[in-house]
Short mmCIF file of C-alpha atoms in Angstrom, two decimals:
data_model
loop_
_atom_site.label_atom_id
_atom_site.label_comp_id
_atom_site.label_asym_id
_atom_site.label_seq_id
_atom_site.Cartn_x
_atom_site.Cartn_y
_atom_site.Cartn_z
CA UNK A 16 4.11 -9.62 -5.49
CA UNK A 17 2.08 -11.69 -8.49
CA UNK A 18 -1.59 -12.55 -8.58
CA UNK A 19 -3.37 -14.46 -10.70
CA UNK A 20 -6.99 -13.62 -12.47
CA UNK A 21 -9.34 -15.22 -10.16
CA UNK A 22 -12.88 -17.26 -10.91
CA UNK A 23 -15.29 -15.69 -11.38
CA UNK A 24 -16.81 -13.54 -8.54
CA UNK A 25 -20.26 -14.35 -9.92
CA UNK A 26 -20.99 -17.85 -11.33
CA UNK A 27 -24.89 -16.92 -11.62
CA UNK A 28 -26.35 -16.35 -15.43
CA UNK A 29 -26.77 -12.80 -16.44
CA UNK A 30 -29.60 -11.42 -16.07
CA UNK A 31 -32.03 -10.90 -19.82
CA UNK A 32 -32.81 -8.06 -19.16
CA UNK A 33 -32.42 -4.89 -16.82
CA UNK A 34 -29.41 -3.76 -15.13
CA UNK A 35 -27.08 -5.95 -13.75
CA UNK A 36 -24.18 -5.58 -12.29
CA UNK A 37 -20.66 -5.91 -13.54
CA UNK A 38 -17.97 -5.08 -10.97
CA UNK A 39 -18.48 -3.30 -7.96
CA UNK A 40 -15.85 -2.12 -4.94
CA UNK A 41 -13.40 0.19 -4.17
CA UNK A 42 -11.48 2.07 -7.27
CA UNK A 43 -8.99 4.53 -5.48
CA UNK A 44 -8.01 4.56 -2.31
CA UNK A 45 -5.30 7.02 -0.43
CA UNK A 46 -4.44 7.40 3.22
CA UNK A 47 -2.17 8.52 5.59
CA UNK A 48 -0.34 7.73 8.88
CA UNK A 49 1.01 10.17 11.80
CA UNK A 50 3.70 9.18 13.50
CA UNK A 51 7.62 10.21 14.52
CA UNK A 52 9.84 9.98 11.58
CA UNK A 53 12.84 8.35 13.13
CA UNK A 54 15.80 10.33 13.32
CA UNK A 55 18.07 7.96 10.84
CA UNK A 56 15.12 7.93 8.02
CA UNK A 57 15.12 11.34 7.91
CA UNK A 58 18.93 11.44 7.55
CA UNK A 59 18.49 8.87 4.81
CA UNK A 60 15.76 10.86 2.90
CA UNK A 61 17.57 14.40 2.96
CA UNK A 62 20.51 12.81 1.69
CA UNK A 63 18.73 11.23 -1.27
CA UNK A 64 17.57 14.62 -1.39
CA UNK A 65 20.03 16.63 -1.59
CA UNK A 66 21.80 14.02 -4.19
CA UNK A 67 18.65 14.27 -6.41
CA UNK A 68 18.42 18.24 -6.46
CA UNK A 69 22.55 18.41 -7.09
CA UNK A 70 21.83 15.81 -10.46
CA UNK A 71 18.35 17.41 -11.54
CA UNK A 72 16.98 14.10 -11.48
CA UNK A 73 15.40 11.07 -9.71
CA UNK A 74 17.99 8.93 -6.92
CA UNK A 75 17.33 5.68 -6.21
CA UNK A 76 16.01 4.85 -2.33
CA UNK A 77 15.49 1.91 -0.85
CA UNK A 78 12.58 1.64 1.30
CA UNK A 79 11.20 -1.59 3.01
CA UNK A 80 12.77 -3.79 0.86
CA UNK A 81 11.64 -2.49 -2.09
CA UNK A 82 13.63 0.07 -4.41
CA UNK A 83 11.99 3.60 -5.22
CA UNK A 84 12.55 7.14 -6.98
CA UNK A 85 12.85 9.75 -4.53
CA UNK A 86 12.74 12.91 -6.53
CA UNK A 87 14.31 15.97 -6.42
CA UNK A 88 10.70 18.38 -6.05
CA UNK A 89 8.17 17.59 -2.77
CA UNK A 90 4.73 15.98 -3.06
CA UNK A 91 1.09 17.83 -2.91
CA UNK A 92 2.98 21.10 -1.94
CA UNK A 93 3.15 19.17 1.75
CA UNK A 94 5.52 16.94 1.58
CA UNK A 95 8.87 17.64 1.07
CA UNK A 96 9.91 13.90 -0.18
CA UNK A 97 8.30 12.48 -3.04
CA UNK A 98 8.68 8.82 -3.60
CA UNK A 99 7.92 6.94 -6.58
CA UNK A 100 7.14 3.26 -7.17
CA UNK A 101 5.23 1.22 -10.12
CA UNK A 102 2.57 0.40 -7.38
CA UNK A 103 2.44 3.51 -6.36
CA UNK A 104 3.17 7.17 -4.90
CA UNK A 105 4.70 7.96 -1.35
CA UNK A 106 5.18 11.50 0.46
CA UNK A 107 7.01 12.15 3.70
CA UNK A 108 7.12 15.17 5.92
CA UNK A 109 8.71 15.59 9.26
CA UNK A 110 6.46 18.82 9.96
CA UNK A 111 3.65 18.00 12.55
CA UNK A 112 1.33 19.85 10.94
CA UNK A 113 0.97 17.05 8.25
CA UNK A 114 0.23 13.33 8.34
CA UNK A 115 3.74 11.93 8.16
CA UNK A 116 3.29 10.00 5.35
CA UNK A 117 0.79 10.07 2.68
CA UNK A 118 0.11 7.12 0.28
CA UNK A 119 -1.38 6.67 -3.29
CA UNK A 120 -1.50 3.48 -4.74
CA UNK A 121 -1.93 3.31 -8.97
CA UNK A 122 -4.87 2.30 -10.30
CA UNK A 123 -3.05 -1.03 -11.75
CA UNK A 124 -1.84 -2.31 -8.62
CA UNK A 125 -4.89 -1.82 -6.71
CA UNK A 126 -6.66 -3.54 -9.33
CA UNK A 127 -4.16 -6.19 -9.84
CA UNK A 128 -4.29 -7.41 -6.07
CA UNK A 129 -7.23 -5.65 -4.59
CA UNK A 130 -7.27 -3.05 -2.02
CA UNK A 131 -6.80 -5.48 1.24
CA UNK A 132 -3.64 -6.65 -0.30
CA UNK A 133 -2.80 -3.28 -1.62
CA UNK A 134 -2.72 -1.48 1.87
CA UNK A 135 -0.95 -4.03 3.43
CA UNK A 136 2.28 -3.52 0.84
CA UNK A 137 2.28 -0.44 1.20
CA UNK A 138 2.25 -0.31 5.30
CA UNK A 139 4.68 -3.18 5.57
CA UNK A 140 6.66 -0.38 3.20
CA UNK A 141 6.44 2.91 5.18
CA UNK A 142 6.77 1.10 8.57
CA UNK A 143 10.31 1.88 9.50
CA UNK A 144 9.65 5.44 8.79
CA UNK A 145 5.96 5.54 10.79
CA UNK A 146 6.19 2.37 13.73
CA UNK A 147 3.20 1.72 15.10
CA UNK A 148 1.24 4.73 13.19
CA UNK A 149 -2.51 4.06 12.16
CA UNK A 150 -3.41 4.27 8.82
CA UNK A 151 -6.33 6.36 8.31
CA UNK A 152 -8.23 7.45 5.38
CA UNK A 153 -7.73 10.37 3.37
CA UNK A 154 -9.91 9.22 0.10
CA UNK A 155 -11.75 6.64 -0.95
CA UNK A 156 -13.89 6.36 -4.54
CA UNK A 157 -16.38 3.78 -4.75
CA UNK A 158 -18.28 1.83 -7.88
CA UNK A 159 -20.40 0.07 -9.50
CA UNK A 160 -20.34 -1.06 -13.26
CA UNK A 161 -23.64 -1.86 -14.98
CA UNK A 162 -24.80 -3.02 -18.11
CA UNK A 163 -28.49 -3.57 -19.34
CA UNK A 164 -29.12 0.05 -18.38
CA UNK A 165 -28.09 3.52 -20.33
CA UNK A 166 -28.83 7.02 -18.79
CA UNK A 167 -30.21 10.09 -20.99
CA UNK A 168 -29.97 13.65 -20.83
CA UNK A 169 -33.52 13.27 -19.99
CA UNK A 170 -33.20 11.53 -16.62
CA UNK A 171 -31.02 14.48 -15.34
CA UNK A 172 -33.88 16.00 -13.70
CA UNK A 173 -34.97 12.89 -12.26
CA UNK A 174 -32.15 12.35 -10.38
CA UNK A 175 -32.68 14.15 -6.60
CA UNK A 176 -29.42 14.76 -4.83
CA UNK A 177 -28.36 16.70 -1.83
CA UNK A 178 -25.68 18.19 -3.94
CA UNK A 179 -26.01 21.69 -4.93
CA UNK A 180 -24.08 21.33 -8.27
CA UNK A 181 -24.94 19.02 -11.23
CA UNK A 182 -23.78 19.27 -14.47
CA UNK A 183 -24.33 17.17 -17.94
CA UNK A 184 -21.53 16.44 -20.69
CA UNK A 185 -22.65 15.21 -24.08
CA UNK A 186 -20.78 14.45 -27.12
CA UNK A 187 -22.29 14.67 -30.47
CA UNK A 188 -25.95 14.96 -28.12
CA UNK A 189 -24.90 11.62 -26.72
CA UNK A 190 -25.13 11.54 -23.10
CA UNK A 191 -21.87 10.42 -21.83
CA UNK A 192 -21.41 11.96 -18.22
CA UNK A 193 -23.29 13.62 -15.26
CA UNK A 194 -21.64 15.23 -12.66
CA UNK A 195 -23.26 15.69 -9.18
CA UNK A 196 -21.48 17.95 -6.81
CA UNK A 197 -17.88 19.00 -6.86
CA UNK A 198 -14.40 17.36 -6.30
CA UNK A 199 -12.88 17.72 -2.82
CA UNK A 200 -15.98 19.15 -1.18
CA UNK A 201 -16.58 15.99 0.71
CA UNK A 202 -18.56 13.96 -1.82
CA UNK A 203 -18.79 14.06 -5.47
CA UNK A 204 -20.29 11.72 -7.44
CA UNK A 205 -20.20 11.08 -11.30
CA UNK A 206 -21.83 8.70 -14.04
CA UNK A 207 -20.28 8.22 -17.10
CA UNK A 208 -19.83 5.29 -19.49
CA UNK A 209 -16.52 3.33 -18.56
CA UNK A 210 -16.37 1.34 -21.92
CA UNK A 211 -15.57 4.56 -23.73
CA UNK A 212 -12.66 5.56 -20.98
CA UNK A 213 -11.05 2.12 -21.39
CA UNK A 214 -10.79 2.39 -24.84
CA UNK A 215 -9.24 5.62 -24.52
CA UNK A 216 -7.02 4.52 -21.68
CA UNK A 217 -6.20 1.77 -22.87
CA UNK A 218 -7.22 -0.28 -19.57
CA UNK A 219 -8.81 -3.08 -21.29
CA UNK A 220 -7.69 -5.36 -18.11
CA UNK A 221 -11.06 -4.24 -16.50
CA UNK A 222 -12.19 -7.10 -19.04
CA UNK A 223 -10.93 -9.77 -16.73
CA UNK A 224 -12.41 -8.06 -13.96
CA UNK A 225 -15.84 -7.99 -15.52
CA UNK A 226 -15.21 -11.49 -16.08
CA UNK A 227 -18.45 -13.24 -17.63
CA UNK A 228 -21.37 -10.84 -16.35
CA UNK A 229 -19.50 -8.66 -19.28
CA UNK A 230 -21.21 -8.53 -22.38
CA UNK A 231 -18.53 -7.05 -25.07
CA UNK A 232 -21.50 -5.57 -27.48
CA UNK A 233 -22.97 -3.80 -24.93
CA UNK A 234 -21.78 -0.30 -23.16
CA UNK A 235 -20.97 -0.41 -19.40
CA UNK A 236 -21.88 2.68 -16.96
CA UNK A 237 -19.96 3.51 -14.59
CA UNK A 238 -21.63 5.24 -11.11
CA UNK A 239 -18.72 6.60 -8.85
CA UNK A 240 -18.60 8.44 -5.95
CA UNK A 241 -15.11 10.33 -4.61
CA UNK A 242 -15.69 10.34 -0.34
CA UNK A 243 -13.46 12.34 1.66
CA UNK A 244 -12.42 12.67 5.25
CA UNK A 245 -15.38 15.24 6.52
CA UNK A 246 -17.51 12.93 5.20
CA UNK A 247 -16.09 9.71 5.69
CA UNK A 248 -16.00 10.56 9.63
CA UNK A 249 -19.46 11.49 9.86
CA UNK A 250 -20.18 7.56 8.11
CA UNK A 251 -18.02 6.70 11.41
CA UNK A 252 -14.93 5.69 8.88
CA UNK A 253 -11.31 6.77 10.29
CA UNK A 254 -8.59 4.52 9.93
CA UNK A 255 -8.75 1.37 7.10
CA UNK A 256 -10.03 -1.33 9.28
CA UNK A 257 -12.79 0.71 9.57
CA UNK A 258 -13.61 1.15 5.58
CA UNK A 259 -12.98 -2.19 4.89
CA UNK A 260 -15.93 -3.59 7.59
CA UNK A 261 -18.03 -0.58 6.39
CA UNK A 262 -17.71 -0.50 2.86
CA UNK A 263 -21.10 -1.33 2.43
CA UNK A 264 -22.64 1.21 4.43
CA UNK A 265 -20.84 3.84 2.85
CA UNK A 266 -22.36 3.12 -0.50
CA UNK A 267 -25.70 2.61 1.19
CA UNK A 268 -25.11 6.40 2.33
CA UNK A 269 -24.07 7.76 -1.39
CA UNK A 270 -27.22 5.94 -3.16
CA UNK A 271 -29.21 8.13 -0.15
CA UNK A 272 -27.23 10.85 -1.27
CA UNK A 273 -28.20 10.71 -4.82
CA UNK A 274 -31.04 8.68 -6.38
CA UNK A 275 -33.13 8.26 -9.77
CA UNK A 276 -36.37 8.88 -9.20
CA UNK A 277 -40.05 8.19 -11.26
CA UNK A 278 -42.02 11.45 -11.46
CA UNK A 279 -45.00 11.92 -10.21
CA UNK A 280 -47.30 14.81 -9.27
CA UNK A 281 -46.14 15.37 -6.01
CA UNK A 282 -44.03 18.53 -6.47
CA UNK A 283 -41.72 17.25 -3.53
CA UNK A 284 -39.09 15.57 -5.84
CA UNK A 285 -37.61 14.00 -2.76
CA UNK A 286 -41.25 12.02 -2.16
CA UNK A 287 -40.60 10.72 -5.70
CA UNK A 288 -41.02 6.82 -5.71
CA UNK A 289 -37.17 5.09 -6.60
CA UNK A 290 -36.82 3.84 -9.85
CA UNK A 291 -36.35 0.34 -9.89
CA UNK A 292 -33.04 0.56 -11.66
CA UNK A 293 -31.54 2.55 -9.00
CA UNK A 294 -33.02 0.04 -6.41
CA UNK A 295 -30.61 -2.39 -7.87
CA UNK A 296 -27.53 0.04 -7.75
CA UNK A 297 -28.19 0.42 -3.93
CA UNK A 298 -27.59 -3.38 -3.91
CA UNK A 299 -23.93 -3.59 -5.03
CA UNK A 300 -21.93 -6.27 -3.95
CA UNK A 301 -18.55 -3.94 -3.78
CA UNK A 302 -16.93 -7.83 -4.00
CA UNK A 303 -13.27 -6.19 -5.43
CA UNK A 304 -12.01 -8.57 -7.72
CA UNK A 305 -8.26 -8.80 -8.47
CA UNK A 306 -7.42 -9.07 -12.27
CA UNK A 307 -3.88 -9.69 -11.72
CA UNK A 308 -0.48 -7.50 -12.13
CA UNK A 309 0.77 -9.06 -15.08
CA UNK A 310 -2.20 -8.20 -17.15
CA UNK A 311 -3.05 -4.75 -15.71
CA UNK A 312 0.68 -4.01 -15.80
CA UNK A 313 0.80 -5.20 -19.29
CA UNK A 314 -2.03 -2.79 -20.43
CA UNK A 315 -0.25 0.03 -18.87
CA UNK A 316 2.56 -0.50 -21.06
CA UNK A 317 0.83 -0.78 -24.54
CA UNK A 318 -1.16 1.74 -23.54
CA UNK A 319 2.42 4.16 -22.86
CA UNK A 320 3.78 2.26 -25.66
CA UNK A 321 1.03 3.21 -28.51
CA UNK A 322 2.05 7.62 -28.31
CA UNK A 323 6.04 6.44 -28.47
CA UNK A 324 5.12 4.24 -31.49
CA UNK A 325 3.23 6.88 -33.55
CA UNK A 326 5.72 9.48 -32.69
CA UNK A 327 8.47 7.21 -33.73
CA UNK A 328 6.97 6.51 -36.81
CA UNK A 329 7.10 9.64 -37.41
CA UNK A 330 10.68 10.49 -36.73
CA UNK A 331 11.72 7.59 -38.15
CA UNK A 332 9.72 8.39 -41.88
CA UNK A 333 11.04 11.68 -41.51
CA UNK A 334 14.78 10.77 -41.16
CA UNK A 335 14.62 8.40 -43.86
CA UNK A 336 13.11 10.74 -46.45
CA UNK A 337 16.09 13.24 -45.37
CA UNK A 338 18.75 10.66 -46.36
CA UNK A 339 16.89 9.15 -49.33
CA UNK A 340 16.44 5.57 -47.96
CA UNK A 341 12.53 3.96 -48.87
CA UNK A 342 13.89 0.23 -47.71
CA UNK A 343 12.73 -0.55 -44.17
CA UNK A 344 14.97 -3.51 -43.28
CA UNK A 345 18.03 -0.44 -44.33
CA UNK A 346 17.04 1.74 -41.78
CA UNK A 347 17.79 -0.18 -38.55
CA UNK A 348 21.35 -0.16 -39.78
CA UNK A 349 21.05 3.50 -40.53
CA UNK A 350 19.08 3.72 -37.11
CA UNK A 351 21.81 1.83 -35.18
CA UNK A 352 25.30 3.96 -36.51
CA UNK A 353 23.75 7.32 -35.28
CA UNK A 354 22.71 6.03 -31.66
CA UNK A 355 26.58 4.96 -31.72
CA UNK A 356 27.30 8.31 -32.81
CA UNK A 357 25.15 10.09 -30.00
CA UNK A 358 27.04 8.15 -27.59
CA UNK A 359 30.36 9.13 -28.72
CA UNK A 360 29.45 13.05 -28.68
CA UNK A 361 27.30 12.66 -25.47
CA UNK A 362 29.84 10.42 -23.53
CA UNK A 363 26.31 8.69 -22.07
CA UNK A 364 25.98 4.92 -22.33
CA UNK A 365 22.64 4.13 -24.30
CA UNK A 366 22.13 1.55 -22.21
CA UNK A 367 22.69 3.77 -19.29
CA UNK A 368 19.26 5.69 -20.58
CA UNK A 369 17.30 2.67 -20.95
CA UNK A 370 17.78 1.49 -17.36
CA UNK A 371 16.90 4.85 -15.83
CA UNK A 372 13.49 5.11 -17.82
CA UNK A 373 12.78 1.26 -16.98
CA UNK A 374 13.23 2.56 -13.60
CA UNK A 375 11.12 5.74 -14.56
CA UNK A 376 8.66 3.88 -15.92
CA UNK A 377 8.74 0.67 -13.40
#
């Protein structure tokens, strides 16, 4: 499956001043689906099974078309097969006290084709081992990226929130998250400044998706919220269908949930008037965009690529210091003999390693 960067979800000038938004929508999404593992796919699966725990490594298993890593440990300490895909991961249980399959999409692919597209993969996948199951929602996380506005440690107390937990991360006394609540209580919600974590991540596709309400000088913010299923089914959200025509009320609910307030003298915080900032946040469009496989595939390999290449280095410095060679263009000759060599002594096809960790890595 390919997609292209799309035009631009918002043709409109950005704004002069105040917040704006950036990108808005759904950022992780897992689910589940109950249904009777057919008798043959769970033949299949404890084969691959079995193969994988006798080699102490990932089998190959072909599911829906599409060609996976079933290996040889279970998934979430639930699921006793543990299925791996670039797009994605995949458990399977035949106990009934468990969802018989569980799915988690990456990041990337979500991104890359957007979360309508993304489910429907990933169901047309599983559906010989689930027919006719519902998928329903284990997880979702939803966002909103902003620029023309910065929170401060100072603002944490003017934030009012049902949540009984908040806490404040600085570095160097610059403000860079605030945590309200805690994960996997129902509803957790963090802000935090996304510029910095794509830097570090090395996800620098969420430029495309930013598209041209993205001003490069400028930080983005990032307000998140994790929603699980307690609270999810008291927003009247169950199976997909469902979060996909309620998306919007469900963010409506978490900028209830928490909000920035301007103080006053009323010692009720909750009475508070709503800063006008946060009025804007309650307006997100949560229009997904799609920046496209190739280029949030391609990050994901520089970003993998950038710890091999400094570790290499390395290694590679090292070894030619040891045999007294300064010349670069000598030592992929050098380089070359003793991979011949390791082949020889380990009987293992070089090329045999590459294809399993293209595989590994997808």
């Amino acid at each position: 499956m390919a997609s292209s960067p799309p035009a631009p979800l918002y043709p409109i000038p950005v704004p002069t001043s105040g917040l704006w938004e950036v990108a808005s929508g759904i950022d992780s999404l897992y689910w589940s689906i109950k249904g009777d593992l057919p008798a043959v796919e769970l033949e299949r699966l404890e084969a691959a099974r079995r193969m994988a725990e006798d080699a102490g490594e990932d089998v190959t298993f072909e599911l829906g078309g599409e060609e996976f890593q079933l290996q040889p440990f279970g998934f979430m300490g639930r699921y006793r097969f543990h299925l791996v895909h670039p797009h994605g991961r995949i458990g399977v249980t035949p106990s009934k006290r468990f969802p018989t399959v569980y799915i988690q999409p990456d990041a990337e692919f979500l991104h890359g084709v957007g979360p309508e597209m993304c489910a429907g993969w990933f169901n047309n996948v599983v559906s010989s081992l689930v027919p006719g199951g519902t998928p329903k929602v284990s997880r979702v996380d939803l966002f909103m990226d902003v620029q023309g506005w910065a929170p401060t440690p100072e603002m944490r107390d003017r934030f009012v929130t049902r949540a009984t937990h908040r806490r404040l991360y600085e570095d160097e006394a610059e403000m860079n998250m605030l945590q309200f609540g805690k994960r996997g209580n129902g509803l957790y919600a963090r802000i935090y400044n996304k510029s910095t974590e794509t830097q570090k991540k090395g996800s620098v596709w969420w430029h495309d998706l930013w598209g041209e309400r993205w001003r490069p000088e400028e930080d983005v913010w990032r307000i998140e919220a994790e929603i699980r299923r307690e609270v999810l089914g008291q927003l009247g959200i169950d199976t997909l269908d469902d979060l996909f025509a309620n998306v919007g009320g469900a963010w409506g609910y978490i900028t209830e949930w928490l909000s920035l307030r301007i103080p006053s003298e009323d010692k009720t915080r909750s009475r508070w008037q709503i800063d006008p900032a946060w009025e804007a946040v309650s307006q997100a469009s949560l229009r997904n965009g799609a920046a496209g496989l190739e280029r949030t595939y391609d990050a994901k390999r520089r970003a993998k690529l950038r710890p091999i290449i400094v570790g290499m280095r390395g290694y590679i410095s090292s070894y030619a210091a040891l045999i007294g060679e300064v010349d670069i263009g000598e030592i992929g000759p050098c380089l070359t003999s003793v991979l011949y060599e390791w082949e020889m002594e380990e009987g293992v096809p070089f090329s045999s390693q590459v294809i399993y960790k293209r595989r590994k890595y997808g």
